[in-house]
Amino acid sequence: MTFINYASREINCKIVYYGPGLCGKTTNLQYIYDSTAPQAKGKLISLATETERTLFFDFMPLELGTVRGFKTRFHLYTVPGQVYYDASRKLILKGVDGVVFVADSQEERMDANIESLYNLEENLEAQGFDLMKIPYVLQLNKRDLPNVIPSQELTGELLRKDEPVYEAVATSGDGVFDTLKAVAKQVLTELRRG
Amino acid sequence: MAEAPVIISEVHYERLKYILARLCVECAARAVFLVDRDGQPITHHGEIGDMDTTSFSSLAAGNVAATSSMARLIGEDEFPAVVHEGEKESIFISVIGRSLLVVVFDQRSTLGLVKLRTKKASFEVSSVFDEVIRDSGALHGTANSFFAEITDEDIDSLFS
């Protein structure tokens, strides 16, 4: 949940990147980390296996700037995508303010996308959240690969409400900041609504 | 929507800082951190140096979240404390409701002393935090009017 500290004039929010294994969640964070000025970010922490698969989570704090005298800091997390790490995914969703679902656009990953999205809805519900009400963005990643499903078809399968949808190639950064901006904006707008 | 925000007033922040500062001296700790269970850093006191306190807080919360889940798997409700003992530096984490009191200490102190002093401070932190949660509701109205003043341009300017 959002933490507002009047003494240090800070707003801290938590955003979680969700999606099936190898869809590019960590790559999104890595690109944001590599493209951000050193003073605006903390360390990128990766709790990964020896083969660099996310074991627990990746984390990076990102300071976006000041709104009306308050520093806005977003804590970006990824979850482990592999099916059997569900307990970890549930823990990371605790206190979430906004979610990005990173879909793998490759044809053979369609079932994994659907399963992961279903799992997201279920795990959000377990933490007392409703996907239909929480700030949420759908990212269609890996659009540069040859065997991708047309965006319209993919969106048709994965769209849950009127969430913003962004095509992305996380390895080169296409769509990465658009996605982050969209979810951050929704989180701040939600705060404004109260 | 997401959960209602936790709003820490200046009065509560100063009280929490005071408790941490006193605890740090009383148990001869290197540093003391107060962290929300979801990983948000609240405040800290002591020898921080160039430590990334935000990442440290997130990892402490992740650590407690994992051990709490392990506790439930073996039939315990929760582990109220988590200890990591290193060759030179050690960490003691006390779980206090929705917050964590994290003490980093070295050879200048002992685990026994840290446990003893942290227990008393935990009660105080718990009491202040209860007030924070209670008052967050009231402050939410003030915060709403503050956030209502934020324009789309303000938000867009963060990304320019």
Short mmCIF file of C-alpha atoms in Angstrom, two decimals:
data_model
loop_
_atom_site.label_atom_id
_atom_site.label_comp_id
_atom_site.label_asym_id
_atom_site.label_seq_id
_atom_site.Cartn_x
_atom_site.Cartn_y
_atom_site.Cartn_z
CA MET A 1 0.00 0.00 0.00
CA THR A 2 1.10 3.55 -0.51
CA PHE A 3 3.18 5.04 2.29
CA ILE A 4 2.97 8.78 2.74
CA ASN A 5 5.50 10.32 5.09
CA TYR A 6 4.71 13.93 5.92
CA ALA A 7 7.95 14.38 7.87
CA SER A 8 10.30 13.30 5.09
CA ARG A 9 7.82 14.48 2.41
CA GLU A 10 7.84 11.17 0.56
CA ILE A 11 5.29 9.05 -1.24
CA ASN A 12 6.28 5.38 -1.64
CA CYS A 13 4.32 3.07 -3.93
CA LYS A 14 4.74 -0.59 -4.89
CA ILE A 15 4.42 -1.85 -8.46
CA VAL A 16 4.65 -5.55 -9.33
CA TYR A 17 5.55 -6.98 -12.75
CA TYR A 18 3.69 -10.27 -13.20
CA GLY A 19 3.63 -12.83 -16.03
CA PRO A 20 4.67 -16.33 -17.11
CA GLY A 21 8.22 -17.64 -16.90
CA LEU A 22 10.71 -16.04 -19.31
CA CYS A 23 8.21 -13.39 -20.51
CA GLY A 24 10.64 -10.54 -19.80
CA LYS A 25 9.70 -9.16 -16.36
CA THR A 26 13.30 -8.97 -15.18
CA THR A 27 14.35 -7.57 -18.57
CA ASN A 28 11.85 -4.73 -18.09
CA LEU A 29 13.44 -3.87 -14.75
CA GLN A 30 16.96 -4.28 -16.13
CA TYR A 31 16.19 -1.84 -18.94
CA ILE A 32 14.68 0.71 -16.54
CA TYR A 33 17.72 0.31 -14.29
CA ASP A 34 20.22 0.73 -17.16
CA SER A 35 18.43 3.80 -18.54
CA THR A 36 17.93 5.71 -15.30
CA ALA A 37 20.30 8.29 -13.85
CA PRO A 38 22.26 6.95 -10.85
CA GLN A 39 20.78 9.53 -8.45
CA ALA A 40 17.21 8.38 -9.29
CA LYS A 41 17.64 4.72 -8.50
CA GLY A 42 18.84 2.33 -5.83
CA LYS A 43 20.45 -1.03 -6.47
CA LEU A 44 18.76 -3.62 -8.66
CA ILE A 45 18.46 -6.61 -6.37
CA SER A 46 17.92 -9.99 -8.03
CA LEU A 47 17.17 -13.03 -5.94
CA ALA A 48 17.84 -15.48 -8.73
CA THR A 49 18.94 -19.07 -9.23
CA GLU A 50 22.37 -19.95 -10.60
CA THR A 51 20.83 -20.02 -14.07
CA GLU A 52 19.54 -16.46 -13.58
CA ARG A 53 15.90 -17.45 -13.27
CA THR A 54 14.09 -15.34 -10.67
CA LEU A 55 13.86 -17.35 -7.46
CA PHE A 56 12.04 -14.94 -5.15
CA PHE A 57 11.90 -11.45 -6.64
CA ASP A 58 13.81 -8.66 -8.36
CA PHE A 59 13.58 -5.25 -6.80
CA MET A 60 14.60 -1.72 -7.62
CA PRO A 61 13.56 1.58 -6.07
CA LEU A 62 13.02 4.35 -8.59
CA GLU A 63 12.64 7.99 -7.73
CA LEU A 64 10.59 9.76 -10.35
CA GLY A 65 10.76 13.31 -9.04
CA THR A 66 8.71 15.65 -6.92
CA VAL A 67 4.97 16.25 -6.96
CA ARG A 68 3.87 19.30 -4.97
CA GLY A 69 6.89 19.03 -2.70
CA PHE A 70 6.63 15.27 -2.15
CA LYS A 71 9.32 12.93 -3.49
CA THR A 72 7.63 10.08 -5.36
CA ARG A 73 9.41 6.77 -5.10
CA PHE A 74 8.21 3.64 -6.87
CA HIS A 75 9.35 0.26 -5.63
CA LEU A 76 9.41 -2.03 -8.64
CA TYR A 77 9.19 -5.79 -8.05
CA THR A 78 9.03 -8.80 -10.33
CA VAL A 79 7.65 -12.19 -9.34
CA PRO A 80 9.16 -15.56 -10.29
CA GLY A 81 7.21 -16.74 -13.32
CA GLN A 82 7.69 -20.46 -13.01
CA VAL A 83 4.49 -22.23 -11.98
CA TYR A 84 5.91 -23.89 -8.85
CA TYR A 85 6.96 -20.60 -7.21
CA ASP A 86 3.37 -19.65 -6.45
CA ALA A 87 3.96 -19.15 -2.71
CA SER A 88 6.58 -16.49 -3.52
CA ARG A 89 4.26 -14.74 -5.97
CA LYS A 90 1.56 -14.46 -3.32
CA LEU A 91 3.99 -12.86 -0.86
CA ILE A 92 5.21 -10.28 -3.35
CA LEU A 93 1.68 -9.11 -4.13
CA LYS A 94 1.20 -8.05 -0.49
CA GLY A 95 0.62 -4.30 -0.29
CA VAL A 96 0.75 -3.82 -4.07
CA ASP A 97 -0.42 -0.49 -5.53
CA GLY A 98 -0.25 -1.33 -9.23
CA VAL A 99 0.37 -4.35 -11.46
CA VAL A 100 1.93 -4.78 -14.90
CA PHE A 101 1.11 -8.04 -16.64
CA VAL A 102 3.93 -8.87 -19.07
CA ALA A 103 2.59 -11.23 -21.73
CA ASP A 104 4.88 -13.28 -23.96
CA SER A 105 3.66 -12.67 -27.52
CA GLN A 106 4.99 -15.96 -28.90
CA GLU A 107 2.32 -18.35 -30.13
CA GLU A 108 3.58 -21.27 -28.03
CA ARG A 109 3.35 -19.19 -24.84
CA MET A 110 -0.33 -18.35 -25.15
CA ASP A 111 -1.46 -21.02 -22.69
CA ALA A 112 1.22 -19.89 -20.21
CA ASN A 113 -0.05 -16.29 -20.48
CA ILE A 114 -3.63 -17.32 -19.78
CA GLU A 115 -2.59 -19.54 -16.88
CA SER A 116 -0.46 -16.78 -15.37
CA LEU A 117 -3.20 -14.17 -15.73
CA TYR A 118 -5.66 -16.49 -14.05
CA ASN A 119 -3.08 -17.06 -11.31
CA LEU A 120 -2.68 -13.28 -10.91
CA GLU A 121 -6.41 -12.81 -10.41
CA GLU A 122 -6.49 -15.63 -7.89
CA ASN A 123 -3.46 -14.41 -5.93
CA LEU A 124 -4.68 -10.81 -5.90
CA GLU A 125 -7.96 -12.02 -4.52
CA ALA A 126 -6.12 -13.98 -1.81
CA GLN A 127 -4.50 -10.68 -0.75
CA GLY A 128 -7.83 -8.87 -0.77
CA PHE A 129 -7.45 -7.10 -4.11
CA ASP A 130 -9.64 -7.09 -7.18
CA LEU A 131 -7.91 -6.97 -10.56
CA MET A 132 -10.88 -5.04 -11.93
CA LYS A 133 -10.24 -2.21 -9.46
CA ILE A 134 -6.48 -2.07 -9.06
CA PRO A 135 -4.19 0.08 -11.29
CA TYR A 136 -3.23 -2.32 -14.04
CA VAL A 137 -1.44 -2.34 -17.41
CA LEU A 138 -1.08 -5.10 -20.01
CA GLN A 139 2.24 -5.29 -21.87
CA LEU A 140 2.59 -7.43 -24.99
CA ASN A 141 6.29 -8.22 -24.95
CA LYS A 142 8.69 -9.77 -27.48
CA ARG A 143 6.99 -8.15 -30.46
CA ASP A 144 10.27 -8.46 -32.43
CA LEU A 145 10.14 -12.25 -32.60
CA PRO A 146 8.96 -14.00 -35.78
CA ASN A 147 6.32 -16.30 -34.28
CA VAL A 148 4.18 -13.75 -32.47
CA ILE A 149 0.39 -13.73 -32.25
CA PRO A 150 -1.17 -10.58 -33.78
CA SER A 151 -1.60 -7.89 -31.08
CA GLN A 152 -5.34 -7.70 -31.59
CA GLU A 153 -5.78 -11.42 -31.03
CA LEU A 154 -3.51 -11.41 -27.98
CA THR A 155 -5.31 -8.41 -26.52
CA GLY A 156 -8.65 -10.10 -27.17
CA GLU A 157 -7.57 -13.08 -25.08
CA LEU A 158 -5.86 -11.20 -22.26
CA LEU A 159 -7.71 -7.92 -21.82
CA ARG A 160 -9.55 -7.92 -18.52
CA LYS A 161 -11.02 -4.43 -18.41
CA ASP A 162 -10.21 -1.16 -20.15
CA GLU A 163 -6.53 -1.34 -19.11
CA PRO A 164 -3.88 0.38 -21.23
CA VAL A 165 -2.11 -2.06 -23.56
CA TYR A 166 1.47 -1.55 -24.79
CA GLU A 167 3.48 -3.49 -27.32
CA ALA A 168 7.04 -3.92 -26.16
CA VAL A 169 10.46 -5.29 -26.88
CA ALA A 170 11.97 -5.19 -23.41
CA THR A 171 15.45 -6.18 -24.60
CA SER A 172 15.71 -2.95 -26.61
CA GLY A 173 13.48 -0.91 -24.31
CA ASP A 174 10.58 -0.36 -26.73
CA GLY A 175 7.43 0.21 -24.71
CA VAL A 176 9.15 -0.30 -21.35
CA PHE A 177 8.86 3.27 -20.09
CA ASP A 178 5.42 3.72 -21.67
CA THR A 179 4.25 0.76 -19.59
CA LEU A 180 5.82 2.08 -16.40
CA LYS A 181 4.45 5.55 -16.99
CA ALA A 182 0.93 4.19 -17.55
CA VAL A 183 0.86 2.19 -14.33
CA ALA A 184 2.53 4.93 -12.25
CA LYS A 185 0.03 7.45 -13.55
CA GLN A 186 -2.87 5.20 -12.58
CA VAL A 187 -1.43 4.74 -9.08
CA LEU A 188 -1.08 8.48 -8.55
CA THR A 189 -4.51 9.13 -10.05
CA GLU A 190 -5.95 6.55 -7.66
CA LEU A 191 -4.39 8.47 -4.74
CA ARG A 192 -5.96 11.64 -6.06
CA ARG A 193 -9.36 9.98 -6.11
CA GLY A 194 -8.87 8.91 -2.48
CA MET B 1 -8.59 -0.34 -5.59
CA ALA B 2 -5.40 -0.81 -3.60
CA GLU B 3 -5.37 -0.57 0.21
CA ALA B 4 -5.82 2.82 1.89
CA PRO B 5 -2.47 4.60 2.26
CA VAL B 6 -0.57 4.64 5.53
CA ILE B 7 0.11 8.25 6.44
CA ILE B 8 2.85 9.06 8.93
CA SER B 9 2.54 12.46 10.56
CA GLU B 10 5.56 14.48 11.66
CA VAL B 11 4.70 13.85 15.34
CA HIS B 12 4.61 10.08 14.90
CA TYR B 13 7.72 10.13 12.73
CA GLU B 14 9.69 11.99 15.42
CA ARG B 15 8.46 9.59 18.12
CA LEU B 16 9.51 6.58 16.04
CA LYS B 17 12.90 8.17 15.36
CA TYR B 18 13.38 8.78 19.07
CA ILE B 19 12.58 5.14 19.95
CA LEU B 20 15.04 3.91 17.32
CA ALA B 21 17.78 6.31 18.43
CA ARG B 22 17.41 5.19 22.05
CA LEU B 23 17.32 1.51 21.12
CA CYS B 24 20.45 1.92 19.03
CA VAL B 25 22.35 3.31 22.03
CA GLU B 26 20.85 0.91 24.58
CA CYS B 27 21.84 -2.22 22.69
CA ALA B 28 25.08 -0.82 21.26
CA ALA B 29 23.83 -1.54 17.77
CA ARG B 30 25.45 -0.41 14.56
CA ALA B 31 22.07 0.60 13.11
CA VAL B 32 18.35 0.13 13.67
CA PHE B 33 15.67 0.16 10.99
CA LEU B 34 11.90 0.33 11.11
CA VAL B 35 10.36 -1.26 8.05
CA ASP B 36 6.80 -1.92 6.96
CA ARG B 37 6.04 -5.62 6.43
CA ASP B 38 5.42 -4.95 2.74
CA GLY B 39 8.98 -3.67 2.37
CA GLN B 40 8.59 0.09 2.67
CA PRO B 41 11.33 1.73 4.74
CA ILE B 42 9.92 3.96 7.50
CA THR B 43 12.96 5.29 9.32
CA HIS B 44 16.39 4.28 10.56
CA HIS B 45 19.12 5.37 12.94
CA GLY B 46 22.82 4.62 13.27
CA GLU B 47 25.88 3.98 11.15
CA ILE B 48 24.39 3.62 7.68
CA GLY B 49 27.40 4.66 5.56
CA ASP B 50 26.59 4.14 1.90
CA MET B 51 24.22 1.23 2.58
CA ASP B 52 21.23 1.08 0.24
CA THR B 53 18.60 1.32 2.98
CA THR B 54 15.66 0.96 0.58
CA SER B 55 16.92 -2.35 -0.77
CA PHE B 56 17.85 -3.46 2.73
CA SER B 57 14.28 -2.80 3.89
CA SER B 58 12.77 -4.66 0.97
CA LEU B 59 14.99 -7.67 1.57
CA ALA B 60 14.24 -7.68 5.32
CA ALA B 61 10.51 -7.74 4.54
CA GLY B 62 11.01 -10.49 1.93
CA ASN B 63 13.01 -12.46 4.48
CA VAL B 64 10.26 -12.22 7.11
CA ALA B 65 7.55 -12.99 4.56
CA ALA B 66 9.38 -16.16 3.54
CA THR B 67 10.07 -17.34 7.09
CA SER B 68 6.48 -16.59 8.16
CA SER B 69 5.22 -18.78 5.33
CA MET B 70 7.65 -21.50 6.38
CA ALA B 71 6.31 -21.19 9.94
CA ARG B 72 2.77 -21.79 8.75
CA LEU B 73 3.88 -24.85 6.78
CA ILE B 74 5.19 -26.46 9.97
CA GLY B 75 2.15 -25.47 12.02
CA GLU B 76 3.45 -22.27 13.67
CA ASP B 77 1.49 -19.03 13.33
CA GLU B 78 4.61 -16.97 12.93
CA PHE B 79 8.25 -16.64 13.95
CA PRO B 80 8.17 -13.47 16.05
CA ALA B 81 11.89 -12.94 15.53
CA VAL B 82 14.46 -13.81 12.88
CA VAL B 83 18.21 -13.87 13.57
CA HIS B 84 21.13 -13.98 11.16
CA GLU B 85 24.51 -14.33 12.82
CA GLY B 86 27.59 -13.46 10.80
CA GLU B 87 31.28 -13.53 11.61
CA LYS B 88 31.38 -9.80 12.32
CA GLU B 89 27.93 -8.37 11.65
CA SER B 90 24.59 -9.83 12.68
CA ILE B 91 20.94 -8.99 12.14
CA PHE B 92 18.03 -9.36 14.54
CA ILE B 93 14.51 -8.79 13.19
CA SER B 94 11.55 -8.44 15.52
CA VAL B 95 8.09 -8.75 13.95
CA ILE B 96 5.71 -6.18 15.43
CA GLY B 97 2.30 -6.47 13.82
CA ARG B 98 2.60 -4.85 10.43
CA SER B 99 6.08 -3.46 11.00
CA LEU B 100 9.55 -4.88 11.52
CA LEU B 101 12.25 -3.64 13.85
CA VAL B 102 15.61 -4.58 12.37
CA VAL B 103 18.78 -4.30 14.47
CA VAL B 104 22.20 -4.56 12.85
CA PHE B 105 24.93 -5.20 15.41
CA ASP B 106 28.57 -6.30 15.63
CA GLN B 107 31.04 -7.45 18.32
CA ARG B 108 30.27 -4.36 20.40
CA SER B 109 26.98 -6.00 21.39
CA THR B 110 25.47 -9.43 22.02
CA LEU B 111 22.34 -11.17 20.78
CA GLY B 112 21.02 -11.41 24.35
CA LEU B 113 21.29 -7.67 24.89
CA VAL B 114 19.74 -6.89 21.53
CA LYS B 115 16.79 -9.23 22.21
CA LEU B 116 16.23 -7.76 25.66
CA ARG B 117 16.29 -4.12 24.59
CA THR B 118 14.34 -4.72 21.40
CA LYS B 119 11.47 -6.27 23.33
CA LYS B 120 10.80 -3.05 25.24
CA ALA B 121 11.17 -0.90 22.12
CA SER B 122 8.80 -3.24 20.25
CA PHE B 123 5.97 -2.39 22.62
CA GLU B 124 6.58 1.31 22.10
CA VAL B 125 6.78 1.00 18.33
CA SER B 126 3.60 -1.07 18.36
CA SER B 127 1.78 1.60 20.32
CA VAL B 128 2.90 4.41 18.00
CA PHE B 129 2.09 2.34 14.94
CA ASP B 130 -1.42 1.65 16.22
CA GLU B 131 -1.87 5.41 16.44
CA VAL B 132 -0.44 5.84 12.93
CA ILE B 133 -2.99 3.42 11.51
CA ARG B 134 -5.82 4.96 13.52
CA ASP B 135 -4.87 8.51 12.48
CA SER B 136 -4.23 7.55 8.84
CA GLY B 137 -7.98 7.40 8.41
CA ALA B 138 -8.40 10.95 9.72
CA LEU B 139 -5.36 12.26 7.83
CA HIS B 140 -6.65 10.60 4.69
CA GLY B 141 -9.14 13.42 4.29
CA THR B 142 -6.33 15.99 4.44
CA ALA B 143 -4.25 13.87 2.08
CA ASN B 144 -7.17 13.60 -0.29
CA SER B 145 -7.41 17.34 -0.58
CA PHE B 146 -3.64 17.51 -1.10
CA PHE B 147 -3.74 14.83 -3.79
CA ALA B 148 -6.83 16.34 -5.34
CA GLU B 149 -4.65 19.35 -6.17
CA ILE B 150 -2.28 17.19 -8.21
CA THR B 151 -2.93 17.80 -11.87
CA ASP B 152 -2.36 15.56 -14.88
CA GLU B 153 0.48 17.95 -15.79
CA ASP B 154 2.13 17.33 -12.41
CA ILE B 155 2.05 13.59 -13.07
CA ASP B 156 3.22 13.95 -16.67
CA SER B 157 6.11 16.15 -15.54
CA LEU B 158 7.51 13.20 -13.58
CA PHE B 159 8.21 11.46 -16.87
CA SER B 160 9.45 14.38 -18.93
#
